[in-house]
Amino acid sequence: MKSIEMISIKSTREIEAMRRAGRLTAQARALAGSMVRPGVTTREIDTAVRRFIESHGAKPSFLGYGGFPASACISVNDEVIHGIPGPRKLEEGDIVSVDVGAFLGGFHGDCAATYPCGQVDEAAMELIRVTQQSFWEGVRLARKGSRVSDISHAVQAYVEAHGFSVVRDYVGHGVGRKMHEPPEVRNFGPAGHGPRLQPGMTLAVEPMVNQGDWQVKVLPDNWTVKTLDGRWAAHYENTILITEEEPEILTVTEDGGYV
């Protein structure tokens, strides 16, 4: 593995290892999403995610990371990211963001999605749709020779064109042997800045989108991040590989699913 501006460039063997970690992580995300329904606790989802990852000989990337006490970040409604699973029961109409990581074969996968709990209102569904699509708008520019901020600008432009805002305090990142590697992948800012993308780079691109203002606050648990204005938020993330051609999504299930 060599580096360009401290950004790791994965070898063919390392990329294959990241594909395996990515598939497992995507499967864990899909499992969590399938459990989002009224009456289920966030702890129950977390327990299932941990058992699933460990049953495949892997470790939950988040468990113990910086002291985080769970295997998945589960954030509900106005919680943006880093929600700690617990006894909270999901209710009809909630939206639930699940962020998972799996460490397998020396490499991490990292992905997230926001799921509706039962029937949710149209405004919440629009938030989820825009957040997911903003990821794809950004990744469309994740090509050899582009700059990192080309992704950032595309995400922000799409989100704001639909009347929402992007969180500024938290960003995407490189991912590989470490959970967080260079470079930062912001969801805002002008295009044409930052390192040029090169084949072999692996990035976690993760728009975090608020219904209202972009400002957030951290709760006294020192983990859970909420919107400052109390309006709802959504999160969508995949680990991607820069190639000679189109970017490859690494956090994809065996049947081709992304959520």
Short mmCIF file of C-alpha atoms in Angstrom, two decimals:
data_model
loop_
_atom_site.label_atom_id
_atom_site.label_comp_id
_atom_site.label_asym_id
_atom_site.label_seq_id
_atom_site.Cartn_x
_atom_site.Cartn_y
_atom_site.Cartn_z
CA MET A 1 0.00 0.00 0.00
CA LYS A 2 1.46 3.36 -1.05
CA SER A 3 0.09 6.80 -0.35
CA ILE A 4 -0.66 10.05 -2.16
CA GLU A 5 -0.77 13.04 0.21
CA MET A 6 -1.16 10.55 3.09
CA ILE A 7 -4.18 8.97 1.39
CA SER A 8 -3.82 5.21 1.22
CA ILE A 9 -3.97 3.56 -2.20
CA LYS A 10 -5.11 -0.02 -1.82
CA SER A 11 -3.53 -2.91 -3.69
CA THR A 12 -5.59 -5.46 -5.61
CA ARG A 13 -5.43 -7.84 -2.64
CA GLU A 14 -6.44 -5.10 -0.20
CA ILE A 15 -9.35 -4.07 -2.40
CA GLU A 16 -10.67 -7.62 -2.42
CA ALA A 17 -10.44 -7.68 1.39
CA MET A 18 -12.38 -4.42 1.50
CA ARG A 19 -15.05 -5.89 -0.77
CA ARG A 20 -15.56 -8.71 1.72
CA ALA A 21 -15.73 -6.30 4.66
CA GLY A 22 -18.06 -4.04 2.69
CA ARG A 23 -20.47 -6.84 1.81
CA LEU A 24 -20.70 -7.93 5.43
CA THR A 25 -21.27 -4.35 6.58
CA ALA A 26 -24.00 -3.84 4.00
CA GLN A 27 -25.68 -7.06 5.12
CA ALA A 28 -25.60 -5.84 8.72
CA ARG A 29 -27.19 -2.55 7.64
CA ALA A 30 -29.91 -4.42 5.76
CA LEU A 31 -30.59 -6.58 8.81
CA ALA A 32 -30.93 -3.50 10.99
CA GLY A 33 -33.24 -1.86 8.47
CA SER A 34 -35.47 -4.93 8.37
CA MET A 35 -35.96 -4.64 12.14
CA VAL A 36 -37.15 -1.03 12.08
CA ARG A 37 -40.80 -1.29 13.10
CA PRO A 38 -43.01 -0.03 15.92
CA GLY A 39 -42.30 -1.59 19.32
CA VAL A 40 -38.73 -2.70 18.59
CA THR A 41 -36.07 -1.16 20.83
CA THR A 42 -32.90 0.32 19.48
CA ARG A 43 -30.98 -2.03 21.77
CA GLU A 44 -32.61 -5.03 20.11
CA ILE A 45 -31.41 -3.82 16.73
CA ASP A 46 -27.91 -3.24 18.08
CA THR A 47 -27.76 -6.71 19.62
CA ALA A 48 -28.80 -8.32 16.32
CA VAL A 49 -26.18 -6.33 14.41
CA ARG A 50 -23.44 -7.37 16.82
CA ARG A 51 -24.40 -11.05 16.71
CA PHE A 52 -24.58 -11.01 12.93
CA ILE A 53 -21.17 -9.40 12.46
CA GLU A 54 -19.49 -11.61 15.03
CA SER A 55 -21.10 -14.75 13.59
CA HIS A 56 -19.15 -14.07 10.39
CA GLY A 57 -15.81 -13.88 12.17
CA ALA A 58 -15.69 -10.09 12.14
CA LYS A 59 -15.78 -7.37 14.78
CA PRO A 60 -18.19 -4.41 14.96
CA SER A 61 -16.05 -1.42 14.03
CA PHE A 62 -17.83 0.97 16.35
CA LEU A 63 -17.86 -1.14 19.52
CA GLY A 64 -15.42 0.53 21.89
CA TYR A 65 -14.23 2.98 19.21
CA GLY A 66 -13.32 6.10 21.16
CA GLY A 67 -15.34 4.59 24.00
CA PHE A 68 -18.58 4.14 22.02
CA PRO A 69 -20.63 1.57 23.98
CA ALA A 70 -22.49 -0.21 21.17
CA SER A 71 -22.06 -1.91 17.81
CA ALA A 72 -24.33 0.40 15.80
CA CYS A 73 -25.17 4.08 15.95
CA ILE A 74 -28.97 4.33 15.94
CA SER A 75 -30.37 7.85 15.68
CA VAL A 76 -34.09 8.65 15.73
CA ASN A 77 -35.92 11.66 14.26
CA ASP A 78 -33.99 14.80 15.28
CA GLU A 79 -30.90 12.76 16.18
CA VAL A 80 -28.43 13.18 13.33
CA ILE A 81 -25.70 10.64 14.14
CA HIS A 82 -24.03 8.67 16.95
CA GLY A 83 -27.22 7.76 18.79
CA ILE A 84 -26.54 5.21 21.53
CA PRO A 85 -28.88 2.18 21.39
CA GLY A 86 -30.95 1.56 24.51
CA PRO A 87 -34.46 0.81 25.78
CA ARG A 88 -36.19 3.33 23.52
CA LYS A 89 -39.05 1.71 21.61
CA LEU A 90 -39.55 2.84 18.04
CA GLU A 91 -42.92 4.36 17.25
CA GLU A 92 -45.05 4.57 14.15
CA GLY A 93 -43.94 7.56 12.09
CA ASP A 94 -40.35 7.69 13.37
CA ILE A 95 -37.41 7.78 11.01
CA VAL A 96 -34.39 5.78 12.14
CA SER A 97 -30.80 6.26 10.99
CA VAL A 98 -28.58 3.21 11.40
CA ASP A 99 -24.80 3.49 10.95
CA VAL A 100 -22.76 0.27 11.03
CA GLY A 101 -19.19 -0.86 10.48
CA ALA A 102 -17.54 -4.26 10.32
CA PHE A 103 -13.83 -5.06 10.64
CA LEU A 104 -12.97 -8.17 8.66
CA GLY A 105 -9.63 -9.38 7.33
CA GLY A 106 -7.84 -6.28 8.52
CA PHE A 107 -10.17 -3.76 6.86
CA HIS A 108 -13.30 -1.81 7.73
CA GLY A 109 -16.57 -1.36 5.90
CA ASP A 110 -18.75 1.61 6.83
CA CYS A 111 -22.31 2.42 5.76
CA ALA A 112 -25.54 3.98 6.97
CA ALA A 113 -29.14 4.55 5.93
CA THR A 114 -32.31 6.10 7.31
CA TYR A 115 -35.44 3.94 7.46
CA PRO A 116 -39.11 4.82 7.96
CA CYS A 117 -40.81 3.15 10.91
CA GLY A 118 -44.21 2.08 9.68
CA GLN A 119 -46.13 4.85 7.94
CA VAL A 120 -44.34 8.19 8.00
CA ASP A 121 -45.44 11.54 6.65
CA GLU A 122 -44.47 12.73 3.19
CA ALA A 123 -42.11 15.41 4.50
CA ALA A 124 -40.06 12.76 6.31
CA MET A 125 -40.00 10.50 3.25
CA GLU A 126 -38.83 13.40 1.10
CA LEU A 127 -35.99 14.02 3.57
CA ILE A 128 -34.94 10.36 3.29
CA ARG A 129 -35.16 10.40 -0.52
CA VAL A 130 -33.17 13.60 -0.91
CA THR A 131 -30.49 12.40 1.48
CA GLN A 132 -30.01 9.15 -0.44
CA GLN A 133 -30.02 10.85 -3.81
CA SER A 134 -27.52 13.47 -2.66
CA PHE A 135 -25.07 10.61 -2.07
CA TRP A 136 -25.51 9.44 -5.65
CA GLU A 137 -25.18 12.98 -6.98
CA GLY A 138 -21.84 13.27 -5.19
CA VAL A 139 -20.57 9.82 -6.11
CA ARG A 140 -21.31 10.52 -9.75
CA LEU A 141 -18.26 12.82 -9.60
CA ALA A 142 -16.07 10.38 -7.66
CA ARG A 143 -13.90 9.61 -10.65
CA LYS A 144 -10.21 9.46 -11.40
CA GLY A 145 -8.82 13.00 -11.72
CA SER A 146 -11.69 14.74 -9.94
CA ARG A 147 -11.04 16.54 -6.68
CA VAL A 148 -12.52 15.52 -3.36
CA SER A 149 -14.55 18.71 -3.10
CA ASP A 150 -16.28 17.98 -6.40
CA ILE A 151 -18.18 15.34 -4.42
CA SER A 152 -18.82 17.83 -1.61
CA HIS A 153 -20.21 20.53 -3.87
CA ALA A 154 -22.54 18.15 -5.71
CA VAL A 155 -24.01 16.90 -2.43
CA GLN A 156 -24.61 20.41 -1.10
CA ALA A 157 -26.07 21.72 -4.35
CA TYR A 158 -28.61 18.90 -4.57
CA VAL A 159 -29.63 19.09 -0.91
CA GLU A 160 -30.08 22.85 -0.87
CA ALA A 161 -31.96 22.82 -4.19
CA HIS A 162 -34.56 20.70 -2.38
CA GLY A 163 -34.88 23.05 0.60
CA PHE A 164 -32.79 21.11 3.12
CA SER A 165 -29.38 21.75 4.69
CA VAL A 166 -26.19 19.73 5.09
CA VAL A 167 -24.49 19.29 8.45
CA ARG A 168 -21.11 21.07 8.59
CA ASP A 169 -19.67 19.72 11.83
CA TYR A 170 -19.30 16.10 10.68
CA VAL A 171 -17.94 14.79 7.40
CA GLY A 172 -17.13 11.68 5.42
CA HIS A 173 -13.64 10.24 5.33
CA GLY A 174 -11.19 7.75 3.92
CA VAL A 175 -11.57 4.22 5.22
CA GLY A 176 -9.42 1.09 5.11
CA ARG A 177 -7.20 -0.48 7.73
CA LYS A 178 -8.37 2.34 9.99
CA MET A 179 -11.95 3.39 10.48
CA HIS A 180 -11.10 7.01 9.72
CA GLU A 181 -8.32 7.83 7.27
CA PRO A 182 -7.52 10.87 5.14
CA PRO A 183 -9.03 12.63 3.32
CA GLU A 184 -12.02 14.40 4.83
CA VAL A 185 -14.99 14.22 2.47
CA ARG A 186 -17.19 17.17 3.31
CA ASN A 187 -20.78 17.50 2.19
CA PHE A 188 -20.43 21.19 1.44
CA GLY A 189 -18.08 23.69 -0.16
CA PRO A 190 -16.94 24.80 -3.61
CA ALA A 191 -15.81 22.33 -6.25
CA GLY A 192 -12.24 22.09 -7.48
CA HIS A 193 -10.43 21.78 -4.16
CA GLY A 194 -8.67 19.06 -2.21
CA PRO A 195 -6.68 16.05 -3.35
CA ARG A 196 -7.25 14.54 -6.77
CA LEU A 197 -8.95 11.19 -6.72
CA GLN A 198 -6.82 8.23 -7.76
CA PRO A 199 -7.69 4.58 -8.41
CA GLY A 200 -7.33 2.53 -5.25
CA MET A 201 -8.62 5.23 -2.90
CA THR A 202 -11.49 4.10 -0.68
CA LEU A 203 -13.84 6.69 0.78
CA ALA A 204 -16.87 6.75 3.06
CA VAL A 205 -19.20 9.32 1.52
CA GLU A 206 -21.99 10.18 3.95
CA PRO A 207 -24.42 13.04 3.54
CA MET A 208 -26.09 14.13 6.80
CA VAL A 209 -29.10 16.24 5.96
CA ASN A 210 -31.40 18.34 8.15
CA GLN A 211 -34.94 19.48 7.47
CA GLY A 212 -34.15 22.87 8.95
CA ASP A 213 -30.92 24.65 9.82
CA TRP A 214 -27.60 22.79 9.52
CA GLN A 215 -26.49 23.51 13.08
CA VAL A 216 -26.31 20.68 15.60
CA LYS A 217 -25.60 20.02 19.27
CA VAL A 218 -24.03 17.14 21.20
CA LEU A 219 -26.00 15.72 24.12
CA PRO A 220 -24.50 15.23 27.60
CA ASP A 221 -23.73 11.57 26.76
CA ASN A 222 -20.94 13.08 24.58
CA TRP A 223 -22.06 11.03 21.58
CA THR A 224 -25.60 11.71 20.39
CA VAL A 225 -25.77 14.58 17.90
CA LYS A 226 -29.12 16.34 17.46
CA THR A 227 -30.32 19.14 15.25
CA LEU A 228 -30.18 22.44 17.10
CA ASP A 229 -33.66 23.48 15.97
CA GLY A 230 -35.32 20.13 16.76
CA ARG A 231 -36.29 19.36 13.18
CA TRP A 232 -35.55 15.93 11.76
CA ALA A 233 -32.43 14.63 10.06
CA ALA A 234 -31.39 11.76 7.78
CA HIS A 235 -28.09 10.02 7.02
CA TYR A 236 -26.93 7.92 4.10
CA GLU A 237 -23.47 6.41 3.57
CA ASN A 238 -21.56 3.89 1.52
CA THR A 239 -17.91 2.95 1.24
CA ILE A 240 -16.74 3.50 -2.33
CA LEU A 241 -13.67 2.60 -4.37
CA ILE A 242 -12.16 4.96 -6.94
CA THR A 243 -11.35 3.03 -10.12
CA GLU A 244 -10.12 3.77 -13.63
CA GLU A 245 -13.76 4.11 -14.66
CA GLU A 246 -16.95 4.41 -12.59
CA PRO A 247 -16.67 4.34 -8.78
CA GLU A 248 -17.48 0.99 -7.20
CA ILE A 249 -19.78 0.74 -4.19
CA LEU A 250 -18.16 -1.64 -1.71
CA THR A 251 -20.95 -1.71 0.87
CA VAL A 252 -23.37 -3.68 -1.27
CA THR A 253 -25.14 -6.92 -0.35
CA GLU A 254 -24.77 -10.07 -2.43
CA ASP A 255 -28.11 -9.36 -4.12
CA GLY A 256 -26.98 -5.85 -5.09
CA GLY A 257 -28.81 -3.96 -2.33
CA TYR A 258 -27.61 -0.60 -1.01
CA VAL A 259 -30.05 -0.14 1.90
#
